[in-house]
Short mmCIF file of C-alpha atoms and ligand atoms in Angstrom, two decimals:
data_model
loop_
_atom_site.label_atom_id
_atom_site.label_comp_id
_atom_site.label_asym_id
_atom_site.label_seq_id
_atom_site.Cartn_x
_atom_site.Cartn_y
_atom_site.Cartn_z
CA ASP A 1 52.78 -35.64 -41.17
CA PRO A 2 49.36 -37.30 -41.64
CA PHE A 3 47.73 -33.91 -40.94
CA LYS A 4 49.30 -32.07 -43.84
CA GLU A 5 46.22 -32.59 -46.04
CA ASP A 6 43.79 -31.33 -43.37
CA PRO A 7 41.41 -28.64 -44.71
CA VAL A 8 41.79 -24.91 -44.13
CA ARG A 9 39.47 -23.81 -41.30
CA ASP A 10 37.52 -20.68 -40.44
CA PRO A 11 39.70 -18.42 -38.26
CA ARG A 12 36.72 -17.60 -36.01
CA LEU A 13 36.67 -21.14 -34.60
CA VAL A 14 38.12 -21.44 -31.08
CA THR A 15 40.80 -24.10 -31.45
CA HIS A 16 41.59 -26.51 -28.64
CA THR A 17 44.05 -28.70 -30.58
CA LEU A 18 45.34 -28.39 -34.15
CA LYS A 19 46.55 -31.96 -34.77
CA PRO A 20 44.05 -33.51 -34.56
CA ARG A 21 41.76 -30.60 -35.12
CA ASN A 22 39.32 -29.84 -32.29
CA ALA A 23 37.49 -26.54 -32.29
CA GLU A 24 34.23 -24.91 -31.24
CA PRO A 25 32.41 -21.85 -32.56
CA PRO A 26 32.76 -18.64 -30.55
CA ASN A 27 29.74 -18.25 -28.23
CA GLU A 28 28.33 -15.26 -30.13
CA GLU A 29 28.16 -17.35 -33.34
CA LEU A 30 27.14 -20.70 -31.85
CA ASP A 31 23.38 -20.15 -31.72
CA ARG A 32 23.07 -16.78 -33.43
CA THR A 33 21.22 -18.69 -36.14
CA PHE A 34 19.10 -21.82 -35.63
CA LYS A 35 21.29 -23.82 -37.98
CA THR A 36 24.99 -23.42 -37.30
CA PRO A 37 26.80 -22.41 -40.52
CA ASN A 38 28.98 -25.28 -41.83
CA GLU A 39 32.22 -23.38 -41.45
CA LEU A 40 31.44 -22.69 -37.76
CA PHE A 41 30.04 -26.11 -36.79
CA TYR A 42 32.20 -27.57 -34.01
CA VAL A 43 34.89 -30.02 -35.12
CA ARG A 44 35.89 -33.10 -33.14
CA ASN A 45 38.53 -35.23 -34.87
CA HIS A 46 40.47 -38.03 -33.19
CA MET A 47 42.89 -38.30 -36.08
CA TRP A 48 43.63 -36.66 -39.42
CA VAL A 49 41.02 -35.91 -42.06
CA PRO A 50 41.07 -38.68 -44.67
CA VAL A 51 41.55 -37.50 -48.24
CA VAL A 52 38.79 -38.35 -50.70
CA GLU A 53 39.13 -36.54 -54.02
CA GLU A 54 35.99 -34.65 -54.97
CA ALA A 55 36.01 -36.12 -58.46
CA LYS A 56 36.07 -39.64 -57.01
CA ALA A 57 33.51 -39.12 -54.26
CA ASP A 58 30.78 -41.05 -56.10
CA ASP A 59 33.07 -44.11 -56.18
CA HIS A 60 33.49 -44.04 -52.39
CA ALA A 61 32.45 -47.51 -51.23
CA LEU A 62 30.44 -48.56 -48.19
CA GLU A 63 30.67 -52.23 -47.23
CA ILE A 64 27.88 -53.80 -45.18
CA GLU A 65 28.30 -57.06 -43.30
CA LEU A 66 25.25 -58.89 -41.94
CA PRO A 67 25.07 -61.21 -38.89
CA ASP A 68 25.28 -64.30 -41.13
CA GLY A 69 28.56 -63.01 -42.62
CA GLU A 70 27.05 -62.00 -45.98
CA THR A 71 28.42 -58.74 -47.34
CA ARG A 72 27.06 -56.13 -49.72
CA ARG A 73 28.86 -53.14 -51.16
CA TYR A 74 27.39 -49.82 -52.31
CA THR A 75 29.17 -46.92 -53.92
CA LEU A 76 28.00 -43.44 -52.92
CA ALA A 77 26.54 -43.08 -56.43
CA GLU A 78 24.50 -46.27 -55.88
CA LEU A 79 23.26 -45.09 -52.49
CA LYS A 80 22.04 -41.83 -54.02
CA GLU A 81 20.45 -43.59 -56.98
CA ARG A 82 18.83 -46.53 -55.26
CA PHE A 83 17.29 -44.99 -52.14
CA PRO A 84 15.00 -42.04 -51.50
CA THR A 85 16.75 -39.01 -50.08
CA HIS A 86 15.68 -37.69 -46.67
CA LYS A 87 16.49 -34.56 -44.73
CA VAL A 88 16.70 -34.37 -40.96
CA THR A 89 17.42 -31.30 -38.81
CA ALA A 90 19.50 -32.48 -35.88
CA VAL A 91 21.97 -31.39 -33.27
CA LEU A 92 25.27 -33.15 -32.84
CA GLN A 93 26.65 -32.84 -29.33
CA CYS A 94 29.95 -34.19 -28.05
CA SER A 95 29.81 -35.87 -24.65
CA GLY A 96 32.65 -33.51 -23.65
CA SER A 97 30.71 -30.31 -24.24
CA ARG A 98 30.87 -28.03 -21.16
CA ARG A 99 33.65 -30.21 -19.69
CA SER A 100 35.55 -27.07 -18.61
CA ASP A 101 32.58 -26.23 -16.35
CA MET A 102 32.89 -29.54 -14.57
CA THR A 103 36.64 -29.00 -14.16
CA ARG A 104 36.11 -25.53 -12.67
CA GLN A 105 33.44 -26.71 -10.25
CA ALA A 106 34.42 -30.24 -9.35
CA GLY A 107 38.10 -30.82 -10.14
CA LYS A 108 40.48 -32.05 -12.81
CA THR A 109 39.02 -33.96 -15.75
CA ASN A 110 40.82 -35.72 -18.61
CA GLY A 111 39.94 -34.62 -22.12
CA LEU A 112 39.53 -31.52 -24.23
CA GLN A 113 38.38 -28.60 -22.09
CA TRP A 114 35.39 -27.63 -24.21
CA GLY A 115 33.32 -24.57 -23.41
CA VAL A 116 29.58 -24.57 -24.14
CA GLY A 117 30.16 -25.04 -27.89
CA ALA A 118 30.85 -28.74 -28.59
CA ILE A 119 27.31 -28.75 -29.93
CA SER A 120 25.86 -27.47 -33.20
CA ASN A 121 22.69 -27.86 -35.26
CA ALA A 122 22.36 -28.61 -38.99
CA GLU A 123 20.05 -29.95 -41.66
CA TRP A 124 21.47 -33.26 -42.86
CA GLU A 125 20.67 -34.90 -46.18
CA GLY A 126 21.16 -38.56 -46.98
CA VAL A 127 19.56 -41.96 -47.23
CA ARG A 128 17.97 -43.87 -44.38
CA LEU A 129 20.18 -46.47 -42.75
CA ALA A 130 17.04 -48.60 -42.25
CA ASP A 131 16.36 -48.64 -46.00
CA VAL A 132 19.94 -49.60 -46.81
CA LEU A 133 20.08 -52.40 -44.23
CA ALA A 134 16.80 -53.85 -45.53
CA ASP A 135 18.06 -53.72 -49.11
CA ALA A 136 21.29 -55.38 -48.06
CA GLY A 137 19.20 -58.33 -46.86
CA LEU A 138 18.94 -57.85 -43.11
CA THR A 139 15.98 -59.74 -41.69
CA VAL A 140 15.28 -59.65 -37.99
CA SER A 141 12.66 -60.79 -35.55
CA ASP A 142 9.61 -58.58 -35.19
CA GLY A 143 10.26 -58.17 -31.49
CA THR A 144 7.20 -60.03 -30.24
CA SER A 145 9.30 -62.96 -29.04
CA SER A 146 12.49 -61.06 -28.24
CA THR A 147 14.50 -61.99 -25.22
CA ARG A 148 17.18 -59.26 -25.28
CA SER A 149 19.74 -62.02 -25.11
CA GLY A 150 20.09 -63.84 -28.37
CA THR A 151 18.08 -65.66 -30.97
CA ALA A 152 14.36 -65.11 -31.04
CA VAL A 153 11.91 -68.00 -31.21
CA SER A 154 11.42 -67.34 -34.92
CA GLY A 155 15.03 -68.44 -35.52
CA LYS A 156 15.95 -65.01 -36.82
CA PRO A 157 18.46 -62.90 -34.86
CA ASP A 158 16.85 -61.00 -31.99
CA THR A 159 16.56 -57.36 -32.97
CA ASN A 160 17.07 -56.24 -29.38
CA ALA A 161 20.39 -58.04 -29.09
CA LEU A 162 22.06 -56.65 -32.22
CA HIS A 163 24.28 -53.62 -32.83
CA VAL A 164 25.23 -51.65 -35.90
CA GLN A 165 28.96 -50.99 -35.91
CA PHE A 166 30.24 -48.10 -37.99
CA SER A 167 33.83 -47.47 -39.04
CA GLY A 168 35.49 -44.60 -40.82
CA LEU A 169 38.40 -44.36 -43.27
CA GLU A 170 40.92 -43.37 -40.57
CA ALA A 171 39.86 -46.34 -38.36
CA TYR A 172 37.63 -44.52 -35.87
CA GLY A 173 34.61 -46.63 -35.02
CA SER A 174 31.63 -47.03 -32.70
CA SER A 175 28.17 -48.60 -32.68
CA ILE A 176 24.48 -48.06 -31.95
CA PRO A 177 21.75 -50.55 -31.03
CA LEU A 178 19.99 -52.01 -34.08
CA THR A 179 16.66 -50.89 -32.58
CA LYS A 180 17.72 -47.26 -33.10
CA ALA A 181 19.11 -47.98 -36.57
CA ILE A 182 15.86 -49.45 -37.91
CA ASP A 183 13.35 -47.40 -35.89
CA PRO A 184 11.15 -45.80 -38.57
CA ARG A 185 10.90 -42.73 -36.29
CA GLY A 186 14.62 -42.81 -35.47
CA ASP A 187 15.79 -40.81 -38.52
CA VAL A 188 19.28 -42.34 -38.67
CA LEU A 189 20.90 -41.18 -41.91
CA LEU A 190 23.87 -42.05 -44.04
CA ALA A 191 24.44 -38.40 -44.86
CA PHE A 192 26.21 -36.75 -47.78
CA GLY A 193 24.76 -33.24 -47.41
CA MET A 194 24.88 -30.61 -44.66
CA ASN A 195 22.85 -27.39 -44.72
CA GLY A 196 22.31 -27.69 -48.47
CA GLN A 197 25.98 -28.25 -49.31
CA PRO A 198 28.08 -31.38 -49.75
CA LEU A 199 29.50 -32.56 -46.40
CA PRO A 200 32.60 -30.50 -45.62
CA ARG A 201 35.79 -32.56 -45.23
CA ASP A 202 35.98 -31.92 -41.47
CA HIS A 203 32.46 -33.28 -41.05
CA GLY A 204 32.94 -36.55 -42.91
CA PHE A 205 33.11 -35.99 -46.67
CA PRO A 206 31.86 -37.82 -48.59
CA LEU A 207 29.67 -39.92 -46.23
CA ARG A 208 28.90 -40.04 -42.51
CA ALA A 209 26.40 -41.56 -40.15
CA VAL A 210 24.07 -39.08 -38.46
CA VAL A 211 22.37 -40.58 -35.38
CA PRO A 212 19.96 -37.94 -34.07
CA GLY A 213 19.38 -37.72 -30.32
CA THR A 214 22.47 -39.85 -29.62
CA VAL A 215 25.89 -38.75 -28.41
CA ALA A 216 27.80 -37.53 -31.48
CA ALA A 217 30.58 -40.08 -30.99
CA ARG A 218 28.24 -42.54 -32.75
CA SER A 219 27.84 -40.35 -35.85
CA VAL A 220 30.89 -41.81 -37.56
CA LYS A 221 32.49 -39.65 -40.24
CA TRP A 222 34.20 -40.79 -43.48
CA LEU A 223 32.03 -43.89 -43.17
CA ASN A 224 33.21 -46.90 -45.18
CA LYS A 225 32.06 -49.97 -43.25
CA ILE A 226 28.98 -51.15 -41.37
CA VAL A 227 28.80 -54.46 -39.50
CA VAL A 228 25.58 -55.77 -37.97
CA SER A 229 26.66 -57.93 -35.06
CA ASP A 230 25.61 -59.36 -31.72
CA GLU A 231 28.46 -57.36 -30.20
CA GLU A 232 29.05 -53.65 -29.80
CA SER A 233 32.00 -52.12 -31.68
CA HIS A 234 35.29 -53.25 -30.14
CA SER A 235 36.82 -49.78 -30.49
CA GLN A 236 38.07 -47.89 -27.45
CA TRP A 237 35.50 -45.21 -28.31
CA GLN A 238 32.71 -47.70 -27.70
CA ARG A 239 34.17 -49.71 -24.85
CA ARG A 240 35.98 -47.01 -22.88
CA ASP A 241 36.03 -43.33 -23.73
CA TYR A 242 32.32 -42.65 -24.17
CA LYS A 243 31.12 -44.12 -20.92
CA SER A 244 30.56 -42.36 -17.62
CA PHE A 245 31.32 -43.51 -14.09
CA GLY A 246 30.73 -42.56 -10.48
CA PRO A 247 32.58 -39.66 -8.84
CA ASN A 248 34.78 -42.13 -6.95
CA GLU A 249 35.69 -44.49 -9.79
CA GLY A 250 38.73 -42.59 -11.04
CA ALA A 251 40.53 -42.51 -14.37
CA ASN A 252 40.94 -46.25 -14.71
CA PRO A 253 37.56 -47.72 -13.78
CA ASN A 254 36.17 -51.16 -14.50
CA TRP A 255 35.30 -50.20 -18.08
CA ASP A 256 33.01 -53.13 -18.78
CA ARG A 257 30.72 -52.27 -15.93
CA ALA A 258 29.27 -49.14 -17.53
CA VAL A 259 26.96 -49.03 -20.53
CA SER A 260 28.12 -47.09 -23.56
CA MET A 261 26.57 -43.66 -23.97
CA GLN A 262 23.76 -43.47 -26.48
CA GLU A 263 20.87 -41.03 -25.81
CA THR A 264 22.05 -37.98 -23.91
CA PRO A 265 20.51 -36.12 -20.95
CA VAL A 266 19.00 -32.63 -20.95
CA THR A 267 21.35 -29.65 -20.87
CA SER A 268 21.36 -25.91 -21.49
CA ALA A 269 23.77 -23.00 -21.64
CA ILE A 270 23.97 -19.24 -21.66
CA THR A 271 25.74 -18.04 -24.81
CA ALA A 272 25.41 -14.25 -24.50
CA VAL A 273 24.59 -11.62 -21.89
CA TRP A 274 24.03 -7.89 -22.35
CA VAL A 275 23.64 -5.44 -19.48
CA GLY A 276 22.57 -1.81 -19.03
CA ASP A 277 23.89 0.62 -21.62
CA CYS A 278 24.73 -2.21 -24.04
CA ILE A 279 21.03 -2.81 -24.32
CA ARG A 280 20.06 0.86 -24.49
CA ARG A 281 22.59 1.28 -27.32
CA GLY A 282 20.80 -1.47 -29.24
CA LYS A 283 23.54 -4.10 -29.12
CA VAL A 284 21.14 -7.02 -28.67
CA PRO A 285 20.52 -8.36 -32.19
CA TRP A 286 17.06 -9.77 -31.41
CA MET A 287 15.83 -6.74 -29.47
CA SER A 288 14.58 -3.68 -31.26
CA GLY A 289 11.82 -1.10 -31.39
CA SER A 290 9.08 -1.65 -28.87
CA LYS A 291 11.05 -4.15 -26.82
CA LEU A 292 13.95 -1.74 -26.51
CA ARG A 293 11.71 1.10 -25.33
CA GLY A 294 10.94 0.80 -21.67
CA VAL A 295 14.17 -1.01 -20.94
CA GLY A 296 16.22 0.72 -18.32
CA ASP A 297 14.28 3.98 -18.19
CA ALA A 298 14.99 6.70 -15.60
CA SER A 299 12.80 5.32 -12.85
CA GLU A 300 14.54 1.97 -13.07
CA LYS A 301 17.89 3.71 -12.88
CA GLU A 302 16.84 5.48 -9.68
CA THR A 303 16.19 2.16 -8.08
CA THR A 304 19.59 1.08 -9.40
CA LYS A 305 18.06 -1.72 -11.44
CA GLU A 306 19.91 -2.59 -14.61
CA PRO A 307 18.28 -4.23 -17.63
CA VAL A 308 19.77 -7.55 -18.64
CA ALA A 309 19.27 -9.56 -21.82
CA VAL A 310 20.34 -13.18 -22.02
CA GLN A 311 20.32 -15.83 -24.74
CA GLY A 312 21.28 -19.47 -25.04
CA TYR A 313 20.25 -22.96 -26.03
CA ALA A 314 18.66 -26.01 -24.42
CA TYR A 315 18.78 -29.56 -25.75
CA SER A 316 17.84 -33.09 -24.73
CA GLY A 317 18.73 -36.39 -26.39
CA GLY A 318 16.46 -39.21 -27.49
CA GLY A 319 14.16 -36.89 -29.44
CA ARG A 320 12.80 -35.38 -26.24
CA GLY A 321 11.68 -31.79 -26.62
CA ILE A 322 12.41 -28.89 -24.30
CA ALA A 323 9.42 -28.13 -22.10
CA ARG A 324 10.76 -25.16 -20.16
CA VAL A 325 13.85 -23.07 -19.54
CA ASP A 326 14.26 -21.47 -16.09
CA ILE A 327 16.58 -18.55 -15.53
CA SER A 328 17.83 -16.91 -12.35
CA LEU A 329 19.52 -13.51 -12.10
CA ASP A 330 20.55 -13.95 -8.47
CA GLY A 331 22.54 -17.16 -8.38
CA GLY A 332 19.55 -19.47 -8.12
CA LYS A 333 17.46 -17.84 -5.37
CA THR A 334 14.63 -16.64 -7.58
CA TRP A 335 13.57 -17.89 -11.00
CA ASP A 336 11.66 -16.84 -14.08
CA GLN A 337 10.98 -18.55 -17.42
CA ALA A 338 12.84 -17.70 -20.62
CA GLU A 339 11.03 -17.27 -23.92
CA LEU A 340 11.58 -20.24 -26.24
CA VAL A 341 12.40 -19.12 -29.78
CA ASP A 342 9.93 -20.46 -32.32
CA ASP A 343 12.36 -21.93 -34.85
CA CYS A 344 10.29 -24.93 -35.87
CA SER A 345 6.79 -23.75 -36.76
CA LYS A 346 7.59 -22.76 -40.35
CA PRO A 347 6.95 -25.75 -42.63
CA GLY A 348 10.20 -27.57 -43.38
CA ALA A 349 12.19 -25.65 -40.77
CA CYS A 350 12.75 -28.68 -38.52
CA LEU A 351 12.71 -31.94 -40.41
CA GLY A 352 12.43 -35.33 -38.74
CA ASN A 353 10.07 -37.38 -36.62
CA LYS A 354 11.14 -36.18 -33.18
CA ASN A 355 12.74 -33.23 -31.43
CA TRP A 356 16.28 -33.67 -32.70
CA THR A 357 17.12 -29.95 -32.72
CA TRP A 358 18.04 -27.59 -29.95
CA LYS A 359 15.67 -24.96 -28.58
CA ARG A 360 17.08 -21.46 -28.55
CA TRP A 361 15.82 -19.19 -25.76
CA ARG A 362 15.93 -15.51 -24.79
CA TYR A 363 15.23 -13.53 -21.67
CA VAL A 364 14.93 -9.87 -20.79
CA GLY A 365 14.80 -8.82 -17.15
CA GLN A 366 16.35 -6.59 -14.55
CA LEU A 367 19.38 -7.39 -12.48
CA PRO A 368 18.82 -7.38 -8.73
CA SER A 369 19.54 -4.06 -7.06
CA LEU A 370 23.20 -3.12 -7.23
CA LYS A 371 22.99 -2.28 -3.56
CA GLY A 372 21.33 -5.57 -2.78
CA THR A 373 22.96 -8.20 -0.67
CA GLU A 374 22.67 -10.76 -3.50
CA LEU A 375 25.57 -9.07 -5.20
CA THR A 376 29.14 -9.87 -4.32
CA LYS A 377 32.34 -8.02 -5.09
CA ASP A 378 34.46 -9.38 -7.93
CA ALA A 379 38.12 -10.33 -7.57
CA ALA A 380 39.35 -6.77 -7.99
CA GLY A 381 36.86 -5.67 -5.34
CA THR A 382 35.74 -2.75 -7.44
CA LYS A 383 32.51 -3.94 -9.02
CA ALA A 384 29.39 -5.60 -7.80
CA CYS A 385 28.68 -8.86 -9.62
CA THR A 386 25.91 -11.41 -9.78
CA THR A 387 25.58 -14.93 -11.14
CA LEU A 388 23.10 -15.80 -13.87
CA VAL A 389 21.92 -19.40 -13.89
CA VAL A 390 20.02 -21.41 -16.50
CA LYS A 391 18.48 -24.87 -16.31
CA ALA A 392 16.16 -26.68 -18.70
CA THR A 393 13.46 -29.32 -18.32
CA ASP A 394 12.66 -31.73 -21.14
CA ASP A 395 9.27 -33.14 -22.04
CA SER A 396 9.85 -36.23 -19.88
CA TYR A 397 10.35 -33.79 -16.98
CA ASN A 398 14.02 -34.64 -16.72
CA SER A 399 15.97 -31.68 -15.39
CA GLN A 400 19.64 -30.79 -14.90
CA PRO A 401 21.57 -31.44 -11.69
CA GLU A 402 22.33 -28.36 -9.60
CA SER A 403 26.09 -28.82 -9.48
CA HIS A 404 28.82 -30.83 -11.13
CA SER A 405 30.15 -32.35 -7.93
CA GLY A 406 27.50 -35.09 -7.81
CA ILE A 407 27.97 -36.06 -11.45
CA TYR A 408 31.74 -35.63 -11.47
CA ASN A 409 33.56 -38.32 -13.47
CA ALA A 410 37.27 -38.38 -14.24
CA ARG A 411 36.66 -38.23 -18.01
CA GLY A 412 34.46 -35.16 -17.62
CA ASN A 413 31.67 -36.63 -19.72
CA LEU A 414 28.12 -35.25 -19.77
CA ALA A 415 28.77 -32.05 -17.85
CA THR A 416 25.12 -31.03 -17.71
CA ALA A 417 24.77 -29.17 -14.41
CA TRP A 418 22.97 -25.80 -14.21
CA HIS A 419 25.01 -23.34 -16.27
CA ARG A 420 26.24 -20.36 -14.30
CA VAL A 421 27.71 -17.15 -15.70
CA ARG A 422 29.09 -14.41 -13.49
CA VAL A 423 28.18 -10.93 -14.65
CA CYS A 424 29.54 -7.60 -13.45
CA PRO A 425 26.90 -5.12 -14.60
CA ASP A 426 29.16 -2.49 -16.00
CA CYS A 427 28.96 -3.50 -19.65
N1 LIG B 25 34.14 -40.16 -36.91
C1 LIG B 25 35.38 -40.41 -37.29
N2 LIG B 25 35.60 -41.17 -38.39
N3 LIG B 25 36.45 -39.91 -36.61
C2 LIG B 25 36.27 -39.15 -35.47
O1 LIG B 25 37.27 -38.71 -34.88
N4 LIG B 25 34.67 -38.19 -33.87
C3 LIG B 25 33.35 -38.43 -33.26
C4 LIG B 25 32.25 -38.38 -34.31
N5 LIG B 25 32.60 -39.17 -35.46
C5 LIG B 25 34.95 -38.90 -35.02
C6 LIG B 25 33.89 -39.41 -35.80
C7 LIG B 25 33.02 -37.51 -32.18
S1 LIG B 25 33.61 -37.86 -30.63
C8 LIG B 25 32.18 -36.45 -32.38
S2 LIG B 25 31.74 -35.45 -31.08
C9 LIG B 25 31.62 -36.16 -33.71
O2 LIG B 25 32.11 -37.04 -34.71
C10 LIG B 25 31.95 -34.74 -34.13
O3 LIG B 25 31.39 -34.45 -35.37
P1 LIG B 25 31.73 -33.08 -36.09
O4 LIG B 25 33.23 -32.93 -36.13
O5 LIG B 25 31.12 -33.14 -37.44
O6 LIG B 25 31.12 -32.00 -35.24
MO1 LIG B 26 32.72 -36.35 -29.17
#
């Protein structure tokens, strides 16, 4: 049993499969804090967790192969000693996050049926991949004469045509474009720390790639080899699984025709809803004192309006920030804007050159009238229910599609449609 050495996990995680381990935090823990605690950070393993003894972690070796075939080897101790340490606050998000939504709305999808929690946020500590590649001897064209197709006029390899392939100790692998790897604002790390602690075993101990703003499949764990090449990684995770296709292309598409996923589109989700008496009884952790007063007072009750409090997250790839979060309490007929939580203004709270973190948001409003026509009966026919909807817009004004039917793909990747949650205001 290759899984017998897998680590012990937090019982609060919602487990999809045990061998290999795939689990997401419960919604109420997911974004309760800006940085997801290590023991609750979602886990996505394709195989077992490789065993690296703690005492021998500093001897863990990373081999680097350059386009000319030259190789260079660094132990973890050498990486730590030779290069400045950097910290970056970044989300990792699996391309399968919210896949169960797509299944519910648009039909069967292959893959783990994640809820809204195959995403988490952490502060990563490590050395810059760009620094390590330069030290290893990588020289590339400056881009001024690049052709995107091969050797630049300078005779050096064309930066735009190269890829950085990562592989891990259990043979998982994938790659990113070299342009991302060496972008001085790209913040790609070879990480050994997570939220001030050594990387936990499930998250890649002792060394992983962290590629902010890029689908998490490229943040290879238990990293032991890097190859700079004119080809993308040959792994199935580069050439097949983490691609997306048209609604009609089925489960066995022409794989080569699609580009591999790198930067991810904008998404958002509702992670908690409180209604009526729940709020009056003070159950909303971020609502107290003055905010609580005036919620659901007698006059509101007479008009059968119920207070509602909602929270969630919004995130976009590529370092794009979240410009706005729109919320609807009546299934998408009318909209209002949620309040974006200010997690990043304290110095040092969000480290890195771009918006690599998620934006948490909150909203307090009143449900539409219980007697209103917007409300429909639930399955049991006893309660009136309504549908809350959230959608986010990033700072390039990209927004989420309204439904999953138009972006349906048989693998269920990038399920980023408006997130809908049905609420029966009875608390
Ligand atoms: N790296 C290795 N070596 N093995 C893996 O199975 N899974 C990838 C990526 N890196 C994987 C890996 C995928 S698909 C995701 S979503 C992220 O790791 C998950 O990282 P996490 O478990 O730290 O959340
Ligand atoms: Mo993933």
